[in-house]
Coordinates of C-alpha atoms in Angstrom, one line a residue:
T1 CA 1.3 -6.6 -23.0
G2 CA 1.5 -10.0 -24.7
F3 CA 0.7 -13.4 -23.3
N4 CA -0.7 -13.4 -19.7
P5 CA -1.1 -16.8 -18.1
I6 CA -3.4 -15.5 -15.4
V7 CA -5.8 -14.2 -18.1
E8 CA -5.7 -17.6 -19.8
L9 CA -6.4 -19.3 -16.5
A10 CA -9.2 -16.9 -15.8
K11 CA -10.8 -17.8 -19.2
E12 CA -10.3 -21.5 -18.6
T13 CA -11.9 -21.4 -15.1
G14 CA -14.7 -19.0 -16.0
T15 CA -13.3 -16.3 -13.8
P16 CA -14.6 -12.9 -14.9
L17 CA -12.2 -10.2 -16.2
H18 CA -12.7 -6.4 -16.3
Q19 CA -10.9 -4.0 -18.5
W20 CA -10.6 -0.5 -17.0
K21 CA -11.8 2.4 -19.2
E22 CA -10.1 5.9 -19.1
S23 CA -12.9 7.6 -17.2
T24 CA -11.3 9.7 -14.5
L25 CA -12.0 12.1 -11.7
L26 CA -9.2 14.5 -10.7
I27 CA -9.2 16.6 -7.5
D28 CA -6.5 19.4 -7.5
G29 CA -4.3 20.4 -4.6
E30 CA -6.9 22.8 -3.2
G31 CA -9.6 20.0 -3.1
S32 CA -11.6 21.2 -6.1
L33 CA -13.0 18.8 -8.7
L34 CA -11.7 19.4 -12.2
A35 CA -13.8 19.0 -15.3
Q36 CA -13.8 15.4 -16.3
S37 CA -12.8 16.2 -19.9
E38 CA -9.7 17.9 -18.5
A39 CA -8.9 14.9 -16.2
N40 CA -9.3 12.4 -19.0
E41 CA -7.2 14.4 -21.4
A42 CA -4.4 14.6 -18.7
L43 CA -4.6 10.8 -18.2
K44 CA -4.4 10.2 -22.0
Q45 CA -1.4 12.4 -22.2
V46 CA 0.3 10.5 -19.3
W47 CA -0.2 7.3 -21.2
E48 CA 1.3 8.7 -24.4
I49 CA 4.4 10.0 -22.6
L50 CA 4.8 6.7 -20.7
E51 CA 4.7 4.7 -24.0
E52 CA 7.4 7.0 -25.4
A53 CA 9.5 6.6 -22.2
M54 CA 9.2 2.8 -22.4
E55 CA 10.3 2.9 -26.1
H56 CA 13.2 5.1 -25.1
S57 CA 14.2 2.7 -22.4
K58 CA 14.2 -0.2 -24.9
I59 CA 16.3 1.6 -27.4
S60 CA 18.7 3.6 -25.3
S61 CA 18.9 1.7 -22.0
E62 CA 22.7 1.6 -22.0
Q63 CA 22.9 5.4 -22.4
I64 CA 20.3 6.4 -19.7
D65 CA 21.9 8.0 -16.7
S66 CA 21.3 5.9 -13.5
A67 CA 20.3 9.0 -11.7
A68 CA 17.5 9.7 -14.2
S69 CA 13.9 8.6 -13.4
L70 CA 10.7 8.2 -15.2
Y71 CA 9.6 11.5 -13.7
T72 CA 12.6 13.4 -15.2
F73 CA 11.6 12.0 -18.6
F74 CA 8.1 13.4 -18.0
E75 CA 9.6 16.8 -17.0
A76 CA 11.8 17.0 -20.1
W77 CA 8.9 16.0 -22.4
C78 CA 6.5 18.5 -20.8
D79 CA 9.1 21.2 -20.9
R80 CA 9.6 20.7 -24.7
A81 CA 5.8 20.6 -25.2
L82 CA 5.4 23.8 -23.2
Q83 CA 8.2 25.6 -25.1
S84 CA 6.7 24.6 -28.4
G85 CA 3.2 25.7 -27.4
R86 CA 1.7 22.2 -27.5
M87 CA 0.9 22.3 -23.8
T88 CA -0.2 25.0 -21.4
G89 CA 1.3 25.5 -18.0
R90 CA -1.9 24.2 -16.5
Q91 CA -1.8 21.0 -18.6
V92 CA 1.9 20.5 -17.6
E93 CA 0.9 20.8 -13.9
L94 CA -1.8 18.2 -14.2
V95 CA 0.2 15.7 -16.3
L96 CA 3.2 15.9 -14.0
G97 CA 1.0 15.5 -11.0
M98 CA -0.8 12.4 -12.4
S99 CA 2.5 10.9 -13.7
Q100 CA 3.5 10.3 -10.0
M101 CA 0.4 8.1 -9.4
W102 CA 1.0 4.4 -9.1
G103 CA -2.4 3.5 -10.5
A104 CA -2.0 5.8 -13.5
Y105 CA -0.3 2.8 -15.0
V106 CA -3.0 0.2 -14.3
E107 CA -3.7 -1.3 -17.7
D108 CA -4.1 -5.0 -17.4
C109 CA -7.3 -6.9 -16.8
F110 CA -8.7 -6.8 -13.3
I111 CA -10.5 -9.7 -11.6
P112 CA -13.7 -8.3 -10.1
T113 CA -14.4 -11.4 -7.9
N114 CA -11.4 -13.4 -6.5
Y115 CA -8.8 -16.0 -7.5
K116 CA -10.7 -18.9 -6.0
K117 CA -11.3 -20.9 -9.2
I118 CA -7.8 -20.1 -10.5
M119 CA -6.2 -21.2 -7.2
A120 CA -8.3 -24.4 -7.2
L121 CA -7.0 -25.3 -10.6
I122 CA -3.3 -24.6 -10.1
S123 CA -3.2 -26.1 -6.7
A124 CA -5.0 -29.4 -7.6
I125 CA -1.8 -31.3 -8.5
P126 CA 0.3 -30.0 -5.6
L127 CA -2.5 -30.8 -3.1
A128 CA -2.9 -34.3 -4.5
R129 CA 0.7 -35.3 -4.9
A130 CA 2.9 -33.1 -2.7
H131 CA 3.6 -33.1 1.0
I132 CA 2.8 -29.6 2.1
Q133 CA 4.0 -28.5 5.5
F134 CA 1.9 -25.6 6.8
N135 CA 2.9 -23.3 9.7
T136 CA 6.5 -24.2 9.1
T137 CA 9.2 -21.6 8.3
M138 CA 12.4 -22.4 6.5
T139 CA 15.4 -21.2 8.5
S140 CA 18.3 -22.4 6.2
I141 CA 19.1 -24.0 2.9
E142 CA 22.5 -25.6 2.4
A143 CA 23.8 -27.6 -0.5
S144 CA 26.2 -30.5 0.2
T145 CA 28.6 -32.1 -2.3
G146 CA 26.9 -33.8 -5.2
G147 CA 24.7 -36.9 -5.3
E148 CA 21.0 -37.2 -4.8
H149 CA 19.1 -35.5 -1.9
S150 CA 22.0 -33.1 -1.7
V151 CA 20.2 -29.9 -0.6
G152 CA 19.4 -29.7 3.1
V153 CA 16.5 -27.5 4.4
T154 CA 16.2 -26.8 8.1
T155 CA 12.8 -25.6 9.4
S156 CA 11.6 -23.7 12.4
D157 CA 10.6 -27.0 14.2
G158 CA 14.3 -28.0 14.2
K159 CA 14.0 -30.7 11.5
K160 CA 16.4 -31.0 8.6
Q161 CA 15.2 -32.6 5.4
Y162 CA 17.1 -33.3 2.2
F163 CA 16.0 -32.9 -1.4
D164 CA 17.3 -33.3 -4.9
G165 CA 16.7 -29.5 -5.5
V166 CA 15.1 -26.6 -3.9
V167 CA 13.2 -23.6 -5.4
V168 CA 13.1 -20.6 -3.1
T169 CA 9.9 -18.6 -3.7
A170 CA 10.3 -16.2 -0.7
P171 CA 9.6 -12.5 -1.6
L172 CA 12.4 -10.3 -2.4
G173 CA 11.9 -8.3 0.7
W174 CA 12.3 -11.4 2.8
L175 CA 15.5 -12.4 1.0
K176 CA 16.9 -9.0 1.6
Q177 CA 16.6 -9.5 5.4
H178 CA 17.6 -13.2 5.4
K179 CA 20.2 -13.8 2.8
E180 CA 22.2 -15.7 5.4
C181 CA 19.5 -18.4 5.3
V182 CA 20.8 -19.5 1.9
R183 CA 24.2 -20.9 2.9
Q184 CA 27.0 -20.3 0.4
L185 CA 24.8 -17.9 -1.5
H186 CA 26.6 -16.8 -4.6
P187 CA 28.1 -13.3 -4.2
R188 CA 26.5 -12.1 -7.4
I189 CA 23.1 -13.2 -6.3
A190 CA 23.6 -11.6 -2.9
S191 CA 24.6 -8.3 -4.6
A192 CA 21.6 -8.5 -6.9
I193 CA 19.2 -9.0 -3.9
D194 CA 20.6 -6.0 -2.2
S195 CA 20.5 -3.9 -5.4
I196 CA 16.9 -4.4 -6.6
S197 CA 14.6 -2.2 -4.7
F198 CA 11.4 -3.3 -2.9
G199 CA 8.1 -1.4 -2.9
R200 CA 5.6 -0.6 -0.3
L201 CA 2.3 -0.7 -2.1
E202 CA -0.7 -1.1 0.2
K203 CA -4.5 -1.2 -0.5
V204 CA -7.4 0.1 1.5
L205 CA -11.0 -0.8 0.5
V206 CA -13.7 1.6 1.5
E207 CA -17.4 0.4 1.1
F208 CA -20.2 3.0 1.1
P209 CA -24.0 2.7 1.2
K210 CA -24.1 4.0 -2.3
A211 CA -21.8 5.1 -5.2
F212 CA -22.4 8.8 -4.6
W213 CA -19.5 9.8 -6.9
E214 CA -21.6 8.6 -9.9
S215 CA -23.7 11.8 -9.6
A216 CA -25.8 12.9 -12.5
G217 CA -23.9 14.6 -15.3
I218 CA -20.4 13.4 -14.3
G219 CA -20.2 10.5 -16.7
A220 CA -22.2 12.2 -19.4
E221 CA -20.0 15.3 -19.7
N222 CA -18.3 13.9 -22.8
G223 CA -21.3 12.1 -24.1
S224 CA -20.1 8.9 -22.3
N225 CA -22.2 6.6 -20.2
D226 CA -19.1 5.0 -18.7
N227 CA -18.9 4.7 -14.9
I228 CA -15.9 6.3 -13.2
S229 CA -12.9 4.0 -13.2
F230 CA -10.0 6.1 -11.7
I231 CA -9.9 8.9 -9.1
H232 CA -6.8 10.9 -8.4
W233 CA -6.0 13.5 -5.7
L234 CA -3.1 15.7 -6.4
S235 CA -0.8 16.8 -3.5
P236 CA -3.4 18.1 -1.0
S237 CA -3.0 21.4 0.8
Y238 CA -6.1 20.8 2.9
T239 CA -4.8 17.9 5.1
T240 CA -2.4 19.7 7.3
Q241 CA -3.2 17.5 10.3
S242 CA -3.6 14.0 8.8
N243 CA -1.2 14.3 5.8
P244 CA 1.2 17.2 6.4
R245 CA 3.6 15.7 3.8
Q246 CA 0.9 16.0 1.2
W247 CA 1.1 12.5 -0.1
R248 CA -1.0 12.0 -3.3
L249 CA -3.7 9.4 -3.3
E250 CA -5.6 7.5 -5.9
C251 CA -8.2 4.8 -6.2
V252 CA -10.2 2.7 -8.6
S253 CA -14.0 2.3 -8.4
F254 CA -15.6 -1.1 -8.1
H255 CA -18.8 0.5 -9.3
A256 CA -17.3 0.4 -12.7
F257 CA -17.6 -3.3 -12.8
P258 CA -20.5 -4.8 -14.8
Q259 CA -23.3 -6.5 -12.9
P260 CA -23.4 -8.7 -10.9
Y261 CA -20.0 -7.7 -9.7
R262 CA -20.6 -4.0 -9.2
R263 CA -20.0 -2.8 -5.6
N264 CA -20.1 0.6 -3.9
I265 CA -16.4 0.3 -3.1
L266 CA -13.4 2.5 -3.7
L267 CA -10.0 0.7 -3.7
F268 CA -7.3 3.1 -2.6
Y269 CA -3.7 2.5 -3.4
T270 CA -1.0 3.9 -1.2
F271 CA 2.8 3.6 -1.6
G272 CA 6.1 4.6 -0.1
D273 CA 6.1 6.6 3.0
C274 CA 2.3 7.0 2.9
S275 CA 2.0 3.2 3.2
S276 CA 4.4 3.1 6.0
H277 CA 2.5 5.7 7.9
V278 CA -0.9 4.0 7.4
T279 CA 0.3 0.5 8.4
A280 CA 2.3 1.8 11.4
S281 CA -0.7 3.7 12.6
I282 CA -3.2 0.9 12.4
Y283 CA -0.8 -1.8 13.6
G284 CA -2.5 -3.6 16.5
L285 CA -5.7 -1.7 16.2
Q286 CA -8.9 -3.7 16.1
G287 CA -12.7 -3.0 15.6
A288 CA -13.9 0.5 16.1
A289 CA -10.5 2.0 16.8
R290 CA -9.1 0.7 13.5
H291 CA -12.2 1.8 11.6
Q292 CA -12.0 5.3 13.1
W293 CA -8.4 5.9 12.2
L294 CA -8.8 4.8 8.6
Q295 CA -12.0 6.8 8.2
E296 CA -10.4 9.9 9.6
F297 CA -7.4 9.6 7.3
F298 CA -9.3 9.0 4.1
E299 CA -12.4 11.2 4.7
P300 CA -10.7 14.4 3.5
Y301 CA -10.4 12.7 0.1
Y302 CA -13.6 10.8 -0.6
S303 CA -15.6 13.7 0.9
R304 CA -14.5 15.9 -1.9
L305 CA -16.1 13.7 -4.6
P306 CA -19.3 14.8 -6.3
G307 CA -22.5 13.8 -4.5
Y308 CA -21.0 13.3 -1.1
T309 CA -23.1 14.0 2.0
T310 CA -22.8 13.1 5.7
G311 CA -25.1 10.2 5.0
C312 CA -22.4 8.6 2.8
A313 CA -20.2 7.6 5.7
P314 CA -18.3 4.3 5.1
L315 CA -19.9 1.0 6.1
R316 CA -16.6 -0.9 6.2
L317 CA -12.9 -0.3 5.7
L318 CA -10.4 -3.1 5.0
A319 CA -6.6 -2.4 4.8
T320 CA -3.7 -4.6 3.9
E321 CA -0.6 -4.6 6.1
W322 CA 2.2 -6.0 4.0
C323 CA 4.6 -3.5 5.6
N324 CA 3.9 -5.2 8.9
D325 CA 4.2 -8.8 7.6
D326 CA 7.7 -10.2 8.1
L327 CA 7.0 -13.2 5.8
A328 CA 6.0 -10.8 3.0
G329 CA 9.3 -9.0 3.5
N330 CA 7.6 -6.0 5.0
G331 CA 6.6 -4.7 1.6
S332 CA 5.0 -5.6 -1.7
Y333 CA 7.2 -6.4 -4.7
S334 CA 10.3 -5.4 -6.6
N335 CA 10.7 -2.1 -8.3
F336 CA 13.6 -0.2 -9.9
Q337 CA 14.4 3.1 -8.4
V338 CA 17.0 5.7 -9.4
D339 CA 20.7 5.1 -9.1
M340 CA 20.4 1.4 -10.0
T341 CA 23.2 0.7 -12.5
D342 CA 22.8 -3.0 -13.5
A343 CA 19.2 -3.8 -12.9
A344 CA 18.7 -6.2 -15.9
H345 CA 21.7 -8.3 -14.9
D346 CA 20.7 -8.2 -11.3
V347 CA 17.3 -9.8 -12.2
E348 CA 19.1 -12.3 -14.5
A349 CA 21.5 -13.3 -11.7
I350 CA 18.7 -14.2 -9.3
R351 CA 16.7 -15.9 -12.0
H352 CA 19.7 -18.0 -13.0
G353 CA 20.0 -19.2 -9.3
M354 CA 22.7 -21.7 -8.3
P355 CA 21.9 -24.7 -10.6
D356 CA 25.2 -26.4 -9.8
Q357 CA 24.1 -26.6 -6.2
H358 CA 20.5 -27.4 -7.2
I359 CA 19.1 -24.2 -5.6
Y360 CA 16.8 -22.0 -7.7
F361 CA 14.7 -18.9 -7.2
A362 CA 11.3 -18.0 -8.4
G363 CA 8.8 -15.2 -7.8
E364 CA 7.9 -11.9 -9.4
H365 CA 11.5 -10.6 -8.9
T366 CA 12.8 -13.3 -11.2
A367 CA 10.1 -13.0 -13.9
P368 CA 10.6 -12.0 -17.5
F369 CA 11.2 -8.3 -17.7
D370 CA 7.7 -7.4 -18.8
G371 CA 6.2 -9.4 -15.9
L372 CA 8.3 -8.1 -13.0
G373 CA 6.1 -7.0 -10.1
T374 CA 3.0 -8.9 -11.3
V375 CA 1.1 -12.0 -10.4
A376 CA 1.5 -13.2 -14.0
G377 CA 5.2 -12.7 -13.8
A378 CA 5.4 -14.7 -10.6
Y379 CA 3.4 -17.6 -12.1
T380 CA 5.6 -17.6 -15.3
S381 CA 8.8 -17.6 -13.2
G382 CA 7.6 -20.7 -11.4
E383 CA 6.8 -22.5 -14.7
K384 CA 10.1 -21.6 -16.2
V385 CA 12.2 -22.8 -13.3
A386 CA 10.2 -26.0 -13.1
R387 CA 10.9 -26.6 -16.8
R388 CA 14.6 -26.0 -16.2
I389 CA 14.7 -28.6 -13.4
V390 CA 12.8 -31.2 -15.5
E391 CA 14.9 -30.6 -18.6
G392 CA 18.1 -31.0 -16.5
R393 CA 17.0 -34.4 -15.4
Q394 CA 16.0 -35.7 -18.9
P395 CA 18.2 -37.5 -21.4
A396 CA 19.7 -35.1 -24.0
N397 CA 17.2 -36.2 -26.7
A398 CA 14.1 -36.0 -24.6
T399 CA 11.4 -33.4 -25.1
V400 CA 9.6 -31.7 -22.2
V401 CA 6.0 -30.8 -22.9

C-alpha cells in the first residue's frame, strides 16, 4: 500500500514484522469445518473482488450511489459470476459471507511483539523538550484575535494556558461528543465531524495451553507447511443463547508468528453491535466473573476448531473496552458507511483545520486517504500538520527539512 512510516520505524528500531499468509480455516453457519482448500479459495476470491471494488471507487467515485456499499458491489459481482457459470451457488455463499469480515482485509505487516522500541524513539524529543501534563483533560480551546499566544486552552484543573497554536489530536468519536469544546468551530468542520462515521472495533485475546487448531493434516492439505493465519466463522445458527443475532466472528492466530514470537493465542476481532454487546456485558466485571463471561461467549467458536478437547480450556482472556472509554470516543476509529455523500471533502475539511485561528487537527481521521483508520495514517497526519505549522512560521524562501 505504499510508504508506511511505522514499517520504516520498525526497521529502524529492530522491531520485528510479520506478514500474514493466506492460510485460512472457515467454519460454516452449522458449525462445521470446511476443507481448507475451499476456505483459501474463497478468501482469494474476496481479495480479487475487493481490488476491483477499490479500482472502481477510484475511477467512478462521483457516479457511485451514496446508498451503495462494498457489500452490494460483492453481491453484483458474484451474481454476474453465478450467471456466467464462473461460480457456483456454494462459492457465492462463502465469498459473500467472508466479505463481511473485518479481518478479511488485513494485509499490512503485523508487529508480533509490541510498540515499545518505536514509542521510545518517537517520544524521545517530546519527553526531553516538551512540558507534558498527564492526568489533565482539555475542556475548551478558544482563539483570540491575532498576536502571539493567541490560542487559549482550558483544562480540567481550571487553568487556562495560551499558545501560538494548538493541534487537536482527540479521536473522532470524542470530537463528535465534544464539538462545543472547540469554540467558534468552523461550521464546515463541525458538519464533517458529524458526517464521518466512527467504528466499534474491539479485540479479545484468548490464550490456550497449546495451539490445538494446528492439528495434523490441516496445514498440509494443499502441500503447504504454513501455520493457520486466519479463522472465520460464518453467521452461527448454533449460538441461540449467547449470540441470537448470529454475529460473525473472526480471529488471527499468533501461532503463525515465527519463533521466538509464536504464542498459543487467538486474537478475535469484533465490531458493530457485537462489540457493544461484549463491552457492555463485561463492563465492571473483574477476575473470575470476567473470565467466565468471555469464555462462555467465545467457547462455541473456538471449540469447533480441529483438535479441540476439554483439556484445551483457555488459560487467560484479555479484552479491550474502547466502547466504554470516554476519552477514546467510545469506539475505535473512522469509517465510511452508506449514505455518506461528501466523505472525501469531509476528511479534507477537518484536515485543513482552522489555520487562521492557529487551530489544527491530527489523527487517523485526518490522514491521507490510503491511511485513514490506521496507526500509520495517524502518525503521518501528525507529521504533515507539524510541517504546515513550521512552514507557516518560516521566511518565504526558507526550506523545511
